[in-house]
PDB file of C-alpha atoms in Angstrom:
ATOM      1  CA  MET A   1     -10.586   6.123  25.700  1.00  0.00           C
ATOM      2  CA  PRO A   2     -12.848   4.808  22.908  1.00  0.00           C
ATOM      3  CA  THR A   3     -14.772   1.765  24.079  1.00  0.00           C
ATOM      4  CA  VAL A   4     -15.855  -0.930  21.619  1.00  0.00           C
ATOM      5  CA  ASP A   5     -17.562  -4.292  21.895  1.00  0.00           C
ATOM      6  CA  VAL A   6     -15.608  -7.520  21.669  1.00  0.00           C
ATOM      7  CA  VAL A   7     -17.454  -9.907  19.356  1.00  0.00           C
ATOM      8  CA  ASP A   8     -17.041 -13.388  17.977  1.00  0.00           C
ATOM      9  CA  LEU A   9     -17.177 -14.376  14.308  1.00  0.00           C
ATOM     10  CA  LYS A  10     -20.989 -14.428  14.475  1.00  0.00           C
ATOM     11  CA  LYS A  11     -20.940 -10.799  15.678  1.00  0.00           C
ATOM     12  CA  ALA A  12     -22.268 -11.807  19.094  1.00  0.00           C
ATOM     13  CA  LYS A  13     -21.040  -9.548  21.886  1.00  0.00           C
ATOM     14  CA  VAL A  14     -18.810 -11.298  24.389  1.00  0.00           C
ATOM     15  CA  GLY A  15     -17.422  -8.253  26.229  1.00  0.00           C
ATOM     16  CA  THR A  16     -16.050  -4.746  25.894  1.00  0.00           C
ATOM     17  CA  VAL A  17     -12.563  -3.287  25.621  1.00  0.00           C
ATOM     18  CA  GLU A  18     -11.063   0.179  25.697  1.00  0.00           C
ATOM     19  CA  LEU A  19      -8.996   1.111  22.664  1.00  0.00           C
ATOM     20  CA  PRO A  20      -5.689   2.857  23.449  1.00  0.00           C
ATOM     21  CA  LYS A  21      -6.325   6.600  23.244  1.00  0.00           C
ATOM     22  CA  SER A  22      -2.767   7.253  22.062  1.00  0.00           C
ATOM     23  CA  VAL A  23      -3.484   5.284  18.879  1.00  0.00           C
ATOM     24  CA  PHE A  24      -7.259   5.305  18.342  1.00  0.00           C
ATOM     25  CA  GLY A  25      -8.216   8.616  19.965  1.00  0.00           C
ATOM     26  CA  CYS A  26      -6.037  11.122  18.129  1.00  0.00           C
ATOM     27  CA  GLU A  27      -6.999  14.131  16.050  1.00  0.00           C
ATOM     28  CA  ALA A  28      -7.920  13.397  12.435  1.00  0.00           C
ATOM     29  CA  ARG A  29      -5.324  15.025  10.159  1.00  0.00           C
ATOM     30  CA  ALA A  30      -6.290  14.439   6.550  1.00  0.00           C
ATOM     31  CA  THR A  31      -3.215  16.226   5.166  1.00  0.00           C
ATOM     32  CA  LEU A  32      -0.815  13.854   6.914  1.00  0.00           C
ATOM     33  CA  VAL A  33      -2.830  10.810   5.846  1.00  0.00           C
ATOM     34  CA  HIS A  34      -2.824  11.988   2.231  1.00  0.00           C
ATOM     35  CA  GLU A  35       0.935  12.596   2.328  1.00  0.00           C
ATOM     36  CA  ALA A  36       1.558   9.111   3.710  1.00  0.00           C
ATOM     37  CA  VAL A  37      -0.673   7.454   1.095  1.00  0.00           C
ATOM     38  CA  VAL A  38       1.052   9.310  -1.761  1.00  0.00           C
ATOM     39  CA  MET A  39       4.440   8.247  -0.388  1.00  0.00           C
ATOM     40  CA  GLN A  40       3.415   4.593  -0.132  1.00  0.00           C
ATOM     41  CA  ARG A  41       1.938   4.587  -3.627  1.00  0.00           C
ATOM     42  CA  ALA A  42       5.147   6.088  -5.000  1.00  0.00           C
ATOM     43  CA  CYS A  43       7.229   3.415  -3.268  1.00  0.00           C
ATOM     44  CA  GLU A  44       5.100   0.701  -4.883  1.00  0.00           C
ATOM     45  CA  ARG A  45       5.765   1.944  -8.432  1.00  0.00           C
ATOM     46  CA  GLN A  46       7.883  -0.475 -10.457  1.00  0.00           C
ATOM     47  CA  GLY A  47       9.724   2.183 -12.437  1.00  0.00           C
ATOM     48  CA  THR A  48      10.638  -0.280 -15.205  1.00  0.00           C
ATOM     49  CA  ALA A  49       9.630   1.874 -18.202  1.00  0.00           C
ATOM     50  CA  SER A  50      12.576   2.163 -20.579  1.00  0.00           C
ATOM     51  CA  THR A  51      13.309   3.701 -23.983  1.00  0.00           C
ATOM     52  CA  LEU A  52      16.380   3.610 -26.217  1.00  0.00           C
ATOM     53  CA  ARG A  53      18.698   6.556 -26.602  1.00  0.00           C
ATOM     54  CA  ARG A  54      20.242   7.314 -29.979  1.00  0.00           C
ATOM     55  CA  GLY A  55      23.379   5.450 -28.947  1.00  0.00           C
ATOM     56  CA  GLU A  56      21.357   2.337 -28.098  1.00  0.00           C
ATOM     57  CA  VAL A  57      19.243   2.076 -31.264  1.00  0.00           C
ATOM     58  CA  SER A  58      20.422  -0.528 -33.735  1.00  0.00           C
ATOM     59  CA  GLY A  59      21.667   0.855 -37.025  1.00  0.00           C
ATOM     60  CA  SER A  60      24.747   1.993 -38.868  1.00  0.00           C
ATOM     61  CA  GLY A  61      26.831   4.959 -37.799  1.00  0.00           C
ATOM     62  CA  LYS A  62      27.524   5.853 -41.405  1.00  0.00           C
ATOM     63  CA  LYS A  63      26.574   9.298 -42.633  1.00  0.00           C
ATOM     64  CA  PRO A  64      23.473   8.819 -44.855  1.00  0.00           C
ATOM     65  CA  TRP A  65      24.666  11.181 -47.610  1.00  0.00           C
ATOM     66  CA  LYS A  66      27.323  13.777 -48.113  1.00  0.00           C
ATOM     67  CA  GLN A  67      27.055  17.085 -46.348  1.00  0.00           C
ATOM     68  CA  LYS A  68      26.651  19.420 -49.342  1.00  0.00           C
ATOM     69  CA  HIS A  69      25.285  19.685 -52.860  1.00  0.00           C
ATOM     70  CA  THR A  70      22.445  17.169 -52.514  1.00  0.00           C
ATOM     71  CA  GLY A  71      19.559  19.600 -52.030  1.00  0.00           C
ATOM     72  CA  ARG A  72      18.589  17.740 -48.887  1.00  0.00           C
ATOM     73  CA  ALA A  73      18.870  18.688 -45.248  1.00  0.00           C
ATOM     74  CA  ARG A  74      22.053  17.823 -43.478  1.00  0.00           C
ATOM     75  CA  ALA A  75      22.016  14.398 -41.780  1.00  0.00           C
ATOM     76  CA  GLY A  76      24.706  12.721 -39.770  1.00  0.00           C
ATOM     77  CA  SER A  77      23.108   9.540 -38.450  1.00  0.00           C
ATOM     78  CA  LEU A  78      20.281   7.138 -39.193  1.00  0.00           C
ATOM     79  CA  ARG A  79      19.639   6.960 -35.456  1.00  0.00           C
ATOM     80  CA  SER A  80      18.859  10.653 -35.047  1.00  0.00           C
ATOM     81  CA  PRO A  81      15.827  11.356 -32.819  1.00  0.00           C
ATOM     82  CA  VAL A  82      14.177  13.372 -35.613  1.00  0.00           C
ATOM     83  CA  TRP A  83      14.064  10.296 -37.842  1.00  0.00           C
ATOM     84  CA  ARG A  84      11.610   7.452 -37.805  1.00  0.00           C
ATOM     85  CA  HIS A  85      13.012   4.525 -35.798  1.00  0.00           C
ATOM     86  CA  GLY A  86      15.524   6.896 -34.266  1.00  0.00           C
ATOM     87  CA  GLY A  87      16.475   7.124 -30.630  1.00  0.00           C
ATOM     88  CA  SER A  88      14.464   8.783 -27.881  1.00  0.00           C
ATOM     89  CA  VAL A  89      15.570  12.138 -26.502  1.00  0.00           C
ATOM     90  CA  PHE A  90      14.057  12.400 -23.028  1.00  0.00           C
ATOM     91  CA  GLY A  91      12.226   9.066 -22.760  1.00  0.00           C
ATOM     92  CA  PRO A  92      11.967   7.204 -19.442  1.00  0.00           C
ATOM     93  CA  LYS A  93      14.693   4.999 -18.045  1.00  0.00           C
ATOM     94  CA  PRO A  94      14.399   2.493 -15.173  1.00  0.00           C
ATOM     95  CA  ARG A  95      14.369   4.420 -11.909  1.00  0.00           C
ATOM     96  CA  SER A  96      13.066   4.256  -8.375  1.00  0.00           C
ATOM     97  CA  TYR A  97      10.218   6.538  -7.365  1.00  0.00           C
ATOM     98  CA  ALA A  98      10.575   5.648  -3.686  1.00  0.00           C
ATOM     99  CA  TYR A  99      11.094   8.258  -1.025  1.00  0.00           C
ATOM    100  CA  SER A 100      10.479   8.441   2.692  1.00  0.00           C
ATOM    101  CA  MET A 101       8.825  10.761   5.162  1.00  0.00           C
ATOM    102  CA  PRO A 102       9.900  11.399   8.779  1.00  0.00           C
ATOM    103  CA  LYS A 103       8.988   8.586  11.144  1.00  0.00           C
ATOM    104  CA  LYS A 104       7.136  10.899  13.516  1.00  0.00           C
ATOM    105  CA  LYS A 105       4.962  12.217  10.692  1.00  0.00           C
ATOM    106  CA  TYR A 106       4.187   8.713   9.461  1.00  0.00           C
ATOM    107  CA  ARG A 107       3.332   7.575  12.984  1.00  0.00           C
ATOM    108  CA  ALA A 108       0.986  10.566  13.357  1.00  0.00           C
ATOM    109  CA  ALA A 109      -0.604   9.763   9.988  1.00  0.00           C
ATOM    110  CA  LEU A 110      -1.261   6.154  11.021  1.00  0.00           C
ATOM    111  CA  GLN A 111      -2.709   7.243  14.354  1.00  0.00           C
ATOM    112  CA  SER A 112      -4.960   9.686  12.507  1.00  0.00           C
ATOM    113  CA  ALA A 113      -6.147   6.999  10.084  1.00  0.00           C
ATOM    114  CA  LEU A 114      -6.888   4.514  12.883  1.00  0.00           C
ATOM    115  CA  SER A 115      -8.653   7.192  14.921  1.00  0.00           C
ATOM    116  CA  ALA A 116     -10.836   8.077  11.939  1.00  0.00           C
ATOM    117  CA  ARG A 117     -11.747   4.408  11.491  1.00  0.00           C
ATOM    118  CA  ALA A 118     -12.592   4.157  15.198  1.00  0.00           C
ATOM    119  CA  ALA A 119     -14.797   7.273  14.986  1.00  0.00           C
ATOM    120  CA  GLU A 120     -16.637   5.698  12.045  1.00  0.00           C
ATOM    121  CA  SER A 121     -17.167   2.446  14.023  1.00  0.00           C
ATOM    122  CA  LYS A 122     -15.045   0.589  11.470  1.00  0.00           C
ATOM    123  CA  ILE A 123     -12.771  -1.010  14.075  1.00  0.00           C
ATOM    124  CA  VAL A 124     -13.930  -4.519  14.999  1.00  0.00           C
ATOM    125  CA  VAL A 125     -12.298  -6.246  17.975  1.00  0.00           C
ATOM    126  CA  VAL A 126     -12.665 -10.022  17.807  1.00  0.00           C
ATOM    127  CA  SER A 127     -12.315 -12.373  20.763  1.00  0.00           C
ATOM    128  CA  ASP A 128      -9.222 -14.572  20.696  1.00  0.00           C
ATOM    129  CA  SER A 129     -11.148 -17.816  21.229  1.00  0.00           C
ATOM    130  CA  SER A 130     -13.179 -17.349  18.038  1.00  0.00           C
ATOM    131  CA  LEU A 131     -10.005 -17.217  15.915  1.00  0.00           C
ATOM    132  CA  GLU A 132      -8.485 -20.519  16.980  1.00  0.00           C
ATOM    133  CA  GLN A 133      -9.846 -22.618  14.091  1.00  0.00           C
ATOM    134  CA  PRO A 134     -11.311 -20.236  11.468  1.00  0.00           C
ATOM    135  CA  LYS A 135     -12.071 -21.503   7.982  1.00  0.00           C
ATOM    136  CA  SER A 136     -12.064 -19.378   4.844  1.00  0.00           C
ATOM    137  CA  ARG A 137     -15.838 -19.705   4.445  1.00  0.00           C
ATOM    138  CA  MET A 138     -16.416 -18.877   8.120  1.00  0.00           C
ATOM    139  CA  LEU A 139     -14.107 -15.838   7.951  1.00  0.00           C
ATOM    140  CA  ALA A 140     -15.705 -14.576   4.737  1.00  0.00           C
ATOM    141  CA  LYS A 141     -19.178 -14.803   6.268  1.00  0.00           C
ATOM    142  CA  ALA A 142     -17.974 -12.986   9.384  1.00  0.00           C
ATOM    143  CA  LEU A 143     -16.439 -10.156   7.360  1.00  0.00           C
ATOM    144  CA  ILE A 144     -19.721  -9.637   5.529  1.00  0.00           C
ATOM    145  CA  GLN A 145     -21.493  -9.353   8.885  1.00  0.00           C
ATOM    146  CA  PHE A 146     -18.858  -6.873  10.031  1.00  0.00           C
ATOM    147  CA  GLY A 147     -19.612  -4.672   7.017  1.00  0.00           C
ATOM    148  CA  ALA A 148     -16.572  -5.409   4.864  1.00  0.00           C
ATOM    149  CA  GLY A 149     -18.059  -5.344   1.394  1.00  0.00           C
ATOM    150  CA  GLY A 150     -14.909  -5.582  -0.687  1.00  0.00           C
ATOM    151  CA  GLN A 151     -11.847  -4.670   1.371  1.00  0.00           C
ATOM    152  CA  ALA A 152     -10.897  -5.776   4.875  1.00  0.00           C
ATOM    153  CA  LEU A 153      -7.734  -5.504   6.926  1.00  0.00           C
ATOM    154  CA  ILE A 154      -6.940  -8.039   9.635  1.00  0.00           C
ATOM    155  CA  ILE A 155      -4.188  -7.391  12.157  1.00  0.00           C
ATOM    156  CA  ALA A 156      -2.801 -10.729  13.310  1.00  0.00           C
ATOM    157  CA  GLY A 157       0.394 -11.720  15.051  1.00  0.00           C
ATOM    158  CA  GLU A 158       2.778 -14.488  14.099  1.00  0.00           C
ATOM    159  CA  GLY A 159       1.117 -16.985  16.431  1.00  0.00           C
ATOM    160  CA  GLN A 160      -2.223 -16.777  14.619  1.00  0.00           C
ATOM    161  CA  SER A 161      -1.414 -18.983  11.654  1.00  0.00           C
ATOM    162  CA  ALA A 162      -5.053 -20.083  11.338  1.00  0.00           C
ATOM    163  CA  VAL A 163      -6.103 -16.520  10.509  1.00  0.00           C
ATOM    164  CA  TRP A 164      -3.379 -16.145   7.889  1.00  0.00           C
ATOM    165  CA  GLN A 165      -4.388 -19.429   6.250  1.00  0.00           C
ATOM    166  CA  ALA A 166      -8.106 -18.640   6.327  1.00  0.00           C
ATOM    167  CA  ALA A 167      -7.623 -15.235   4.679  1.00  0.00           C
ATOM    168  CA  ARG A 168      -5.198 -16.505   2.044  1.00  0.00           C
ATOM    169  CA  ASN A 169      -7.950 -17.447  -0.426  1.00  0.00           C
ATOM    170  CA  LEU A 170     -10.175 -14.408   0.168  1.00  0.00           C
ATOM    171  CA  ALA A 171      -9.913 -11.655  -2.418  1.00  0.00           C
ATOM    172  CA  GLY A 172      -9.743  -8.168  -0.954  1.00  0.00           C
ATOM    173  CA  VAL A 173      -8.720  -9.394   2.509  1.00  0.00           C
ATOM    174  CA  LYS A 174      -5.236  -8.519   3.715  1.00  0.00           C
ATOM    175  CA  VAL A 175      -3.567  -9.748   6.890  1.00  0.00           C
ATOM    176  CA  VAL A 176      -0.673  -7.806   8.420  1.00  0.00           C
ATOM    177  CA  SER A 177       1.224  -8.057  11.658  1.00  0.00           C
ATOM    178  CA  PRO A 178       1.081  -5.092  14.059  1.00  0.00           C
ATOM    179  CA  ASP A 179       4.579  -3.927  13.169  1.00  0.00           C
ATOM    180  CA  ARG A 180       3.682  -3.986   9.433  1.00  0.00           C
ATOM    181  CA  LEU A 181       0.560  -1.874   9.859  1.00  0.00           C
ATOM    182  CA  ASN A 182       0.483   0.970   7.348  1.00  0.00           C
ATOM    183  CA  VAL A 183      -1.649   3.971   6.413  1.00  0.00           C
ATOM    184  CA  TYR A 184      -2.590   2.874   2.903  1.00  0.00           C
ATOM    185  CA  ASP A 185      -4.058  -0.456   4.029  1.00  0.00           C
ATOM    186  CA  VAL A 186      -6.028   1.233   6.826  1.00  0.00           C
ATOM    187  CA  VAL A 187      -7.456   3.869   4.470  1.00  0.00           C
ATOM    188  CA  ARG A 188      -8.352   1.358   1.776  1.00  0.00           C
ATOM    189  CA  ALA A 189     -10.027  -1.150   4.097  1.00  0.00           C
ATOM    190  CA  GLN A 190     -13.726  -0.836   4.812  1.00  0.00           C
ATOM    191  CA  VAL A 191     -13.289  -2.650   8.133  1.00  0.00           C
ATOM    192  CA  VAL A 192     -10.219  -3.141  10.326  1.00  0.00           C
ATOM    193  CA  VAL A 193     -10.411  -6.381  12.341  1.00  0.00           C
ATOM    194  CA  ILE A 194      -8.176  -6.667  15.401  1.00  0.00           C
ATOM    195  CA  PRO A 195      -7.956  -9.679  17.716  1.00  0.00           C
ATOM    196  CA  GLU A 196      -8.262  -8.592  21.337  1.00  0.00           C
ATOM    197  CA  ARG A 197      -4.787  -9.734  22.310  1.00  0.00           C
ATOM    198  CA  GLU A 198      -3.172  -7.706  19.499  1.00  0.00           C
ATOM    199  CA  LEU A 199      -4.347  -4.360  20.895  1.00  0.00           C
ATOM    200  CA  ALA A 200      -1.460  -4.271  23.368  1.00  0.00           C
ATOM    201  CA  ARG A 201       1.029  -4.923  20.567  1.00  0.00           C
ATOM    202  CA  VAL A 202      -0.490  -2.218  18.367  1.00  0.00           C
ATOM    203  CA  LYS A 203      -0.241   0.253  21.241  1.00  0.00           C
ATOM    204  CA  GLU A 204       3.352  -0.790  21.942  1.00  0.00           C
ATOM    205  CA  VAL A 205       4.477  -0.275  18.347  1.00  0.00           C
ATOM    206  CA  TRP A 206       2.474   2.792  17.288  1.00  0.00           C
ATOM    207  CA  SER A 207       1.688   4.852  20.407  1.00  0.00           C
TER     208      SER A 207
END
């Protein structure tokens, strides 16, 4: 099992802990991670782009001029797509881009992403006592010491309201519960911070 130091918010070592091998010691599979990230990004798309069809464009339905003997091309509607201000032929309509991948594949992708972060020493396990009364300034300073330049992911349970409140005003810092852990957040974060007591929950959900 990978072994990491348990530190406080000042990055002082207070102990060691073994990361669950079933979650943090798996084979790195870049293809699965990429597939999961593409799926999540697609699910986040709004899909609100919309254009007007020829039946939705405002205008008269009257034939512009008679069919023959004008010397002009035939025309049947002012709302024809070939005319200026006419309707769109194959323009976008509101739609959902969301799709899903098998749960086993997504679980394997998350395990691969967490294992890669552990191999890069980007998993920081924080002692529970140091997170009882964190302030935003204190947490921001700690994340800089941990090596989180712009993006950080904190895994915190429901009982750690102080962590959620401290990270609320910090740009680039995201807090998720263990059951909401996802591949895209892990890949994007420069450092993944896990309180020591949440390791058991992470193993329970994702092993």
